[in-house]
Coordinates of C-alpha atoms in Angstrom, one line a residue:
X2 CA -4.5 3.5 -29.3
X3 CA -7.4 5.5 -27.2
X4 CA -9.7 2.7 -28.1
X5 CA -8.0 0.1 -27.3
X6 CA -6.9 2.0 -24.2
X7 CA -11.0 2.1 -23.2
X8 CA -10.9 -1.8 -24.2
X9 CA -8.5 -2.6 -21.9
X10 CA -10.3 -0.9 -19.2
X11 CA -13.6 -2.1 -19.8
X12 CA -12.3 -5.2 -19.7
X13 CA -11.6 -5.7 -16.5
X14 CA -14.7 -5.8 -15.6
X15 CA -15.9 -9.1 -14.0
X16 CA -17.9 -10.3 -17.4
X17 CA -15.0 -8.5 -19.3
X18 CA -12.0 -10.6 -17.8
X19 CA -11.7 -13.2 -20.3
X20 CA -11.0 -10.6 -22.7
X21 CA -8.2 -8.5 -20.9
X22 CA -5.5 -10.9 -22.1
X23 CA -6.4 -10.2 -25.4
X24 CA -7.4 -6.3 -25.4
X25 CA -3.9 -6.2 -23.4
X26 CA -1.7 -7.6 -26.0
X27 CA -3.2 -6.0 -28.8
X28 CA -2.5 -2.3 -27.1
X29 CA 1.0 -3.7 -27.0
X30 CA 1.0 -4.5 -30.0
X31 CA -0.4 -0.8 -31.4
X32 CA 2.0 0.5 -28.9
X33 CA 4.9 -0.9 -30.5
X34 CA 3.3 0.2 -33.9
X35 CA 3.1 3.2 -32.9
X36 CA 6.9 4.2 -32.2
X37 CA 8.1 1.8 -35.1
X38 CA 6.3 3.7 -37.9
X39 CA 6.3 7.2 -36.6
X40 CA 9.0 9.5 -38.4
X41 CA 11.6 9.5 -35.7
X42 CA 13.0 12.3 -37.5
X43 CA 10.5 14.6 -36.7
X44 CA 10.8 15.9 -33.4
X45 CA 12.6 19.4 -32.7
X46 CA 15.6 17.6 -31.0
X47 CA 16.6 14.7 -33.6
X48 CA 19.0 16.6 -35.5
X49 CA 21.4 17.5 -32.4
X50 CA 20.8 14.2 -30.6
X51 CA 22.2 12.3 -34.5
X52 CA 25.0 14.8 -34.1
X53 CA 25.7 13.9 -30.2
X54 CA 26.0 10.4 -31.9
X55 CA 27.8 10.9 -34.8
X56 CA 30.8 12.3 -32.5
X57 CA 30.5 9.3 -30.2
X58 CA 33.7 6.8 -31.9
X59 CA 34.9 5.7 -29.3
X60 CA 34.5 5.0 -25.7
X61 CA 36.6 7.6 -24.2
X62 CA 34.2 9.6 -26.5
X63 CA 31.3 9.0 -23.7
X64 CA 33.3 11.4 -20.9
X65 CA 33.1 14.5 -23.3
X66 CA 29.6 14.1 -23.3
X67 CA 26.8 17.0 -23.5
X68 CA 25.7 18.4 -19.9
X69 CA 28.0 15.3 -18.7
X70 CA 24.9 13.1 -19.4
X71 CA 27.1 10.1 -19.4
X72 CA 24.6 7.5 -19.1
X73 CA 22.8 8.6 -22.5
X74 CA 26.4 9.2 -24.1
X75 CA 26.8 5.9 -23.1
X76 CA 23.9 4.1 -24.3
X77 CA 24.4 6.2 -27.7
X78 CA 28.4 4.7 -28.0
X79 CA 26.4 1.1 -27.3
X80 CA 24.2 1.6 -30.1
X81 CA 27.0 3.0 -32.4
X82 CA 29.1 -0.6 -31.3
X83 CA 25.9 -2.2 -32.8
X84 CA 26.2 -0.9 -35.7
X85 CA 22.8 1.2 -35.6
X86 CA 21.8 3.9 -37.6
X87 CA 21.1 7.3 -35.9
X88 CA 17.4 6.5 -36.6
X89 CA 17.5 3.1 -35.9
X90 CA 19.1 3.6 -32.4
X91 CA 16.6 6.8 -31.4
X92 CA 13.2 4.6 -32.4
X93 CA 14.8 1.1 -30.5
X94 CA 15.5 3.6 -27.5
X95 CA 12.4 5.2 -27.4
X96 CA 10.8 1.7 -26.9
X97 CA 12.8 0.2 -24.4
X98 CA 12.4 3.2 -22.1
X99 CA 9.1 3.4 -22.5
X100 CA 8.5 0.2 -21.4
X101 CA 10.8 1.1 -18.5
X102 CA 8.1 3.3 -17.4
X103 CA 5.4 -0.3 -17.3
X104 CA 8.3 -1.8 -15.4
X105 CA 8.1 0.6 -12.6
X106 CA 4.2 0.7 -12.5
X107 CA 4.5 -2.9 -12.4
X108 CA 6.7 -3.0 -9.6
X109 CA 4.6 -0.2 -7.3
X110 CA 1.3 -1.2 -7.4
X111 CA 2.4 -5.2 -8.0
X112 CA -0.7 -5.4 -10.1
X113 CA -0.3 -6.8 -13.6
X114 CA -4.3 -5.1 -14.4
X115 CA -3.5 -2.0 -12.7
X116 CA -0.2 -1.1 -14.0
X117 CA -1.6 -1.6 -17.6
X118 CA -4.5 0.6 -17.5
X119 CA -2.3 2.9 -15.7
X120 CA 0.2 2.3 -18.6
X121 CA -2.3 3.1 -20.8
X122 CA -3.1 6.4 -19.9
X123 CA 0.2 7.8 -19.2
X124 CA 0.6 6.9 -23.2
X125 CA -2.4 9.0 -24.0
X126 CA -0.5 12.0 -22.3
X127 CA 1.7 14.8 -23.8
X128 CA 4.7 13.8 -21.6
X129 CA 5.3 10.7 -23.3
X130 CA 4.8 12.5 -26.7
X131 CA 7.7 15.0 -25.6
X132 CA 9.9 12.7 -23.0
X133 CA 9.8 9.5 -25.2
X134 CA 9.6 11.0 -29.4
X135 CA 11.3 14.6 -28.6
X136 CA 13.6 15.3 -24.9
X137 CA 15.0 12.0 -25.0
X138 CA 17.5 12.6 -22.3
X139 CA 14.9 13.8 -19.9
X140 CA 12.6 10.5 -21.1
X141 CA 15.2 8.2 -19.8
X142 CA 16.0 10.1 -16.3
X143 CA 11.8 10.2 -15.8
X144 CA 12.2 6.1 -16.9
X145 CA 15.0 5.8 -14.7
X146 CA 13.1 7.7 -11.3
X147 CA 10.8 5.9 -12.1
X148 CA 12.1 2.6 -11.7
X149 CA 14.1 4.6 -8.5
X150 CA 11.0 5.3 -6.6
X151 CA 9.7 2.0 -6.9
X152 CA 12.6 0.3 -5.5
X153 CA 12.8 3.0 -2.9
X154 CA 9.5 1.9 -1.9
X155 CA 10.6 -1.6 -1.5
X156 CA 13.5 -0.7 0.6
X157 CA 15.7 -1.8 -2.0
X158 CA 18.5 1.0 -1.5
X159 CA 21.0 -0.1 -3.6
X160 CA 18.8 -0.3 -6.3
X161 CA 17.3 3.2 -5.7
X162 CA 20.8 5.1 -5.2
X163 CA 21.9 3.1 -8.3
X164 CA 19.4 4.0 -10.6
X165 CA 18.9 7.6 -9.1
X166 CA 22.7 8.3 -10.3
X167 CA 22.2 7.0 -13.6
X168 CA 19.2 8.8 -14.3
X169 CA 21.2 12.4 -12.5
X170 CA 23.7 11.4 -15.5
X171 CA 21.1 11.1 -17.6
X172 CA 19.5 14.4 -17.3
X173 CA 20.5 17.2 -14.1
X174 CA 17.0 17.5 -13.6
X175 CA 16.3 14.3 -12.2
X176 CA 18.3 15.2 -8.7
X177 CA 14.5 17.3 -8.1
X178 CA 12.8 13.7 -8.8
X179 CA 15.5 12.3 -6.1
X180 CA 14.1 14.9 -3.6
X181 CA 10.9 14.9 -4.4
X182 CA 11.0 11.0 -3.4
X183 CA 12.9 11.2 -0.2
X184 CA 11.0 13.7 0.8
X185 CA 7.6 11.8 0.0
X186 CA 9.3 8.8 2.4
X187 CA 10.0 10.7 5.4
X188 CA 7.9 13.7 5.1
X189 CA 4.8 12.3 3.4
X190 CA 2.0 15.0 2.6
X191 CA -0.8 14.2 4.8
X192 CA -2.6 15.7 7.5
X193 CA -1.5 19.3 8.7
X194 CA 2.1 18.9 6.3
X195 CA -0.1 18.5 3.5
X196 CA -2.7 21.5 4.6
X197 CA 0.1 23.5 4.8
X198 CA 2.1 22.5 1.5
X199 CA -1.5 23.2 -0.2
X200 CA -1.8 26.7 1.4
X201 CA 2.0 27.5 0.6
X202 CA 2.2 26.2 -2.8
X203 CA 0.3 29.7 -4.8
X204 CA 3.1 31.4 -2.9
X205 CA 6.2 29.4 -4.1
X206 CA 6.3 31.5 -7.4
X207 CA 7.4 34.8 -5.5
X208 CA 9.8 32.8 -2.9
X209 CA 11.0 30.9 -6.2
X210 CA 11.7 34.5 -8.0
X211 CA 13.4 35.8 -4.9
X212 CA 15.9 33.0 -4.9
X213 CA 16.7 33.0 -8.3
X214 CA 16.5 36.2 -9.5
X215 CA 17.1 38.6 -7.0
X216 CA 19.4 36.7 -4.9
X217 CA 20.9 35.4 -8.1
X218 CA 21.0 31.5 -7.0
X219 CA 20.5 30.8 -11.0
X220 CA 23.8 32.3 -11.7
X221 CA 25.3 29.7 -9.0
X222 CA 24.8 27.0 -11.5
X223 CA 25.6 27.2 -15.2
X224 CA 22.4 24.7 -16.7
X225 CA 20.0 26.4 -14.7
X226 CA 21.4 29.8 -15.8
X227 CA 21.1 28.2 -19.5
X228 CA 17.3 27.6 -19.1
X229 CA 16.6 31.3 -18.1
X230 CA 18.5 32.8 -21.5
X231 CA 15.2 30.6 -22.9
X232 CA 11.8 32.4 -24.2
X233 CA 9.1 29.9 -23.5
X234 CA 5.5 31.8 -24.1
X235 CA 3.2 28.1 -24.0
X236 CA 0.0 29.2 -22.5
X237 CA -0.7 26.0 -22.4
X238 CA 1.6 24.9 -19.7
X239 CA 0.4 27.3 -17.2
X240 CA -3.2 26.0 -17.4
X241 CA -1.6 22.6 -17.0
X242 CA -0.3 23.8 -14.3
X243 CA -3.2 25.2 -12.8
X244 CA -4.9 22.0 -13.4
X245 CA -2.2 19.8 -11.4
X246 CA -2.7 22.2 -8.6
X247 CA -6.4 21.5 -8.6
X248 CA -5.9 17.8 -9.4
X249 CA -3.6 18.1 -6.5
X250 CA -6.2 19.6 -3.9
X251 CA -9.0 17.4 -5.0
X252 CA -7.4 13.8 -4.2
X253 CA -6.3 15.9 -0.4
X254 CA -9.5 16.8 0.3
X255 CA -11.5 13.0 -1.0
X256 CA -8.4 11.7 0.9
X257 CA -8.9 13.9 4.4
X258 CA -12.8 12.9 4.1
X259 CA -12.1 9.5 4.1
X260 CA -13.1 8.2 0.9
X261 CA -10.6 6.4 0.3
X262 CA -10.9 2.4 1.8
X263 CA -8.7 2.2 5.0
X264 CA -8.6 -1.3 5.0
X265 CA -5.6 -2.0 3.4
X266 CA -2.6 -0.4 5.1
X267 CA -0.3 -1.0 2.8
X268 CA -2.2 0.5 0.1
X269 CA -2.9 3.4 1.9
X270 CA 0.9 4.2 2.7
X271 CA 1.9 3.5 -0.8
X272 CA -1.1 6.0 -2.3
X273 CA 0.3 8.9 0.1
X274 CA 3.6 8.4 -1.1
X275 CA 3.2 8.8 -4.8
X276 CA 0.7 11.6 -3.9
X277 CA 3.7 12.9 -1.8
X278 CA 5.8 12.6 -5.1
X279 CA 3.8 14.7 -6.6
X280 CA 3.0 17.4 -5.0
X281 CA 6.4 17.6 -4.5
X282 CA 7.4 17.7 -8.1
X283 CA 4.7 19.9 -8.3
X284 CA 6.1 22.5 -5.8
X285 CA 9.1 22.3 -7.7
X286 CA 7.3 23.4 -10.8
X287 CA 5.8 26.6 -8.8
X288 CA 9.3 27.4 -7.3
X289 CA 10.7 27.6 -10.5
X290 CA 8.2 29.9 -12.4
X291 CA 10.5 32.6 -12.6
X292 CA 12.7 30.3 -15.7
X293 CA 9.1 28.9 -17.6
X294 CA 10.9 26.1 -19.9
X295 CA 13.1 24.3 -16.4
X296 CA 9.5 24.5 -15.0
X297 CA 7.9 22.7 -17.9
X298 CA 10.7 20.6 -17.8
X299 CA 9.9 19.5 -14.4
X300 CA 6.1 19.3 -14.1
X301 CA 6.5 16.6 -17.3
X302 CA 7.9 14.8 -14.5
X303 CA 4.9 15.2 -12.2
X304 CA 2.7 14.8 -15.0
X305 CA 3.7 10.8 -15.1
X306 CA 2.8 10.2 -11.8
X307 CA -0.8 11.4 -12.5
X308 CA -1.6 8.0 -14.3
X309 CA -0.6 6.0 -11.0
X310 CA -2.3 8.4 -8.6
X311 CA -5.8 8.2 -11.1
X312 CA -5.4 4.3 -10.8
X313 CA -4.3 3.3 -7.3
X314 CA -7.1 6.0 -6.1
X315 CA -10.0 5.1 -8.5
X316 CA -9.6 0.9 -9.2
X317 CA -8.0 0.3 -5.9
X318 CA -9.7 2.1 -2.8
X319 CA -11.8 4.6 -4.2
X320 CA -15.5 3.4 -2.8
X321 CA -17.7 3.7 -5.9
X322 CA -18.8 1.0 -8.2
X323 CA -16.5 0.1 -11.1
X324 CA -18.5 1.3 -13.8
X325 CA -18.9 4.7 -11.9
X326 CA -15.1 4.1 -11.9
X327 CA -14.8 3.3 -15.6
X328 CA -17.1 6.5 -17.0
X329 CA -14.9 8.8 -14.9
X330 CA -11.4 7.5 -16.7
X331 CA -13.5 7.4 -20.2
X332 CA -14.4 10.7 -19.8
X333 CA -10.3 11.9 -18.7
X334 CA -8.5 9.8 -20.7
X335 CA -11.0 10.7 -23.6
X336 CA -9.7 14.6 -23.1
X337 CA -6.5 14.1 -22.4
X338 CA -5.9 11.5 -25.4
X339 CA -7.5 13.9 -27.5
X340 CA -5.6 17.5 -26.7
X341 CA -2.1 15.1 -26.5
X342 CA -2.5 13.5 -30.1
X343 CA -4.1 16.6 -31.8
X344 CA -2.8 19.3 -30.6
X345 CA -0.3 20.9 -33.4
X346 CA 2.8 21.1 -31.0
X347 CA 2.7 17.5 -29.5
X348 CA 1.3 15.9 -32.3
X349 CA 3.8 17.1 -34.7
X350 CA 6.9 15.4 -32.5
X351 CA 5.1 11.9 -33.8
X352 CA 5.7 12.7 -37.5
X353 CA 2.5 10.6 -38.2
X354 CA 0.4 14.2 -38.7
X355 CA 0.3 17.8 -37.7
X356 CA 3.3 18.7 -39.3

């Protein structure tokens, strides 16, 4: 998958071009491999999502659902309709929503090259190990934004309100991706609001534990009460953290110095909002420190952006030459492909290795 991944990018090169067709559909092709022959049994939460569709017989079945995710109760009675096997649903459904994700690349950057390699590496990350093999409810609503914040961006509003309700039905914490994008529209992060969201964000942790904890705002609502009965000791997920913050920072401060081409308007505006986005989703994460797994839970969501904001800035404006631009993703993807696929926790949610 990582090599082809590479292939694909190297591809587009000018000499390369007559071979992206091909690279493309043959990391498709893996792609598809991939989810069909991995044990879709693995993964922690298989057992209670085959029992969530074992209980589904009927329609009125759906409106009893778990966490009143309807829309994945739903999808689950459509697949029982069918005829499917518990196993044979989960691996179709983990497809098709992955490919959701493409679909809203596609549609944002309007780019059939770009939202590939972005594509790509967003399949080399741990979030669509977890989202799309593991938290399949949370998979769909991050599918589902996705598609959300693209048509928000076209000023397609019925489109964005419709598919923002499905994915909220889908999984509760998708109504911080809903805010995180209407926010990014009319309160984009640049200039002095985005100095001053960088500067605030270390503090968010202690305002966050205020609210929740000594005020007692978790008790308000029952899930997010839920998630703070957890124990969630990954070490790993604060470093990620930190990372994203620094990831964060760096594309501001390029950004503020002008690297980035101001040619193109359009481009431009649409790179500020899916920074916006994220450093958002990412100040969601901080404010919610004080309950570890919800925050995990929402920087996966962040996470997926980072593929889009690594492409539009690199291939699209970023003033260096393309194989400058090429050695830079080689180098990432190479790292992140690498910790995603091997590390024991991720890689076991495959049930190809690491179990």
């Amino acid at each position: 998958m990582f090599s082809t991944s590479l292939l694909v990018l190297t591809s587009n090169d000018r000499q390369g071009k007559r071979y992206t067709v091909f690279f493309s559909l043959l990391f498709v092709v893996l792609f598809i491999l991939l989810m069909l022959v991995r044990d879709v049994s693995a993964p922690n939460d298989f057992g209670n999502y085959t029992i969530m569709y074992e209980q589904i017989n009927s329609f009125s079945d759906v409106w009893v659902a778990y966490h009143k995710n309807y829309t994945f109760s739903f999808l689950q009675y459509l697949g029982s309709v069918i005829g499917l096997s518990s196993e044979q649903f989960h691996t179709i459904f983990s497809l098709i929503i992955s490919l959701l994700v493409y679909r809203a690349f596609h549609l944002l950057f309007e780019d059939k090259k770009y939202a590939l390699i972005a594509f790509a590496l967003f399949l080399l990350s741990s979030t669509f190990i977890f989202l799309y093999a593991n938290v399949l409810r949370q998979g769909l609503a991050l599918s589902l934004m996705m598609l959300s914040s693209a048509y928000y961006w076209k000023r397609k509003r019925f489109s964005f309100l419709a598919f923002s309700v499905l994915a909220f039905f889908a999984h509760f914490s998708a109504i911080l991706f809903f805010i995180a994008v209407v926010l990014a529209k009319w309160l984009p992060l640049r200039k002095a609001i985005g100095t001053f969201h960088l500067i605030l964000l270390p503090l968010l942790p202690i305002i966050g534990y205020l609210l929740i904890d000594v005020v007692g705002v978790a008790s308000l609502l029952q899930s997010v009460e839920k998630y703070s009965n957890y124990d969630y000791s990954s070490k790993v997920f604060y470093v990620k953290l930190v990372v994203s913050y620094l990831f964060l920072v760096s594309l501001f401060i390029l950004n503020k110095n002008k690297y980035v081409a101001q040619s193109n308007e359009n481009l431009v505006e649409k790179y500020t909002y899916i920074y916006s986005i994220y450093g958002y989703l990412i100040a969601a994460s901080f404010s919610l420190l004080s309950i570890p797994l919800m925050s995990a839970r929402v920087h996966y969501f962040s996470n997926a952006l980072m593929p889009m904001l690594a492409v539009t800035f690199l291939f699209s404006s970023f003033k260096l030459r393309f194989e400058f631009k090429i050695a830079i993703v080689v180098v990432v993807a190479a790292a992140v492909g690498m910790v995603s696929y091997f590390y024991p926790s991720s890689a076991s949610q495959l049930g190809v290795y690491g179990q």
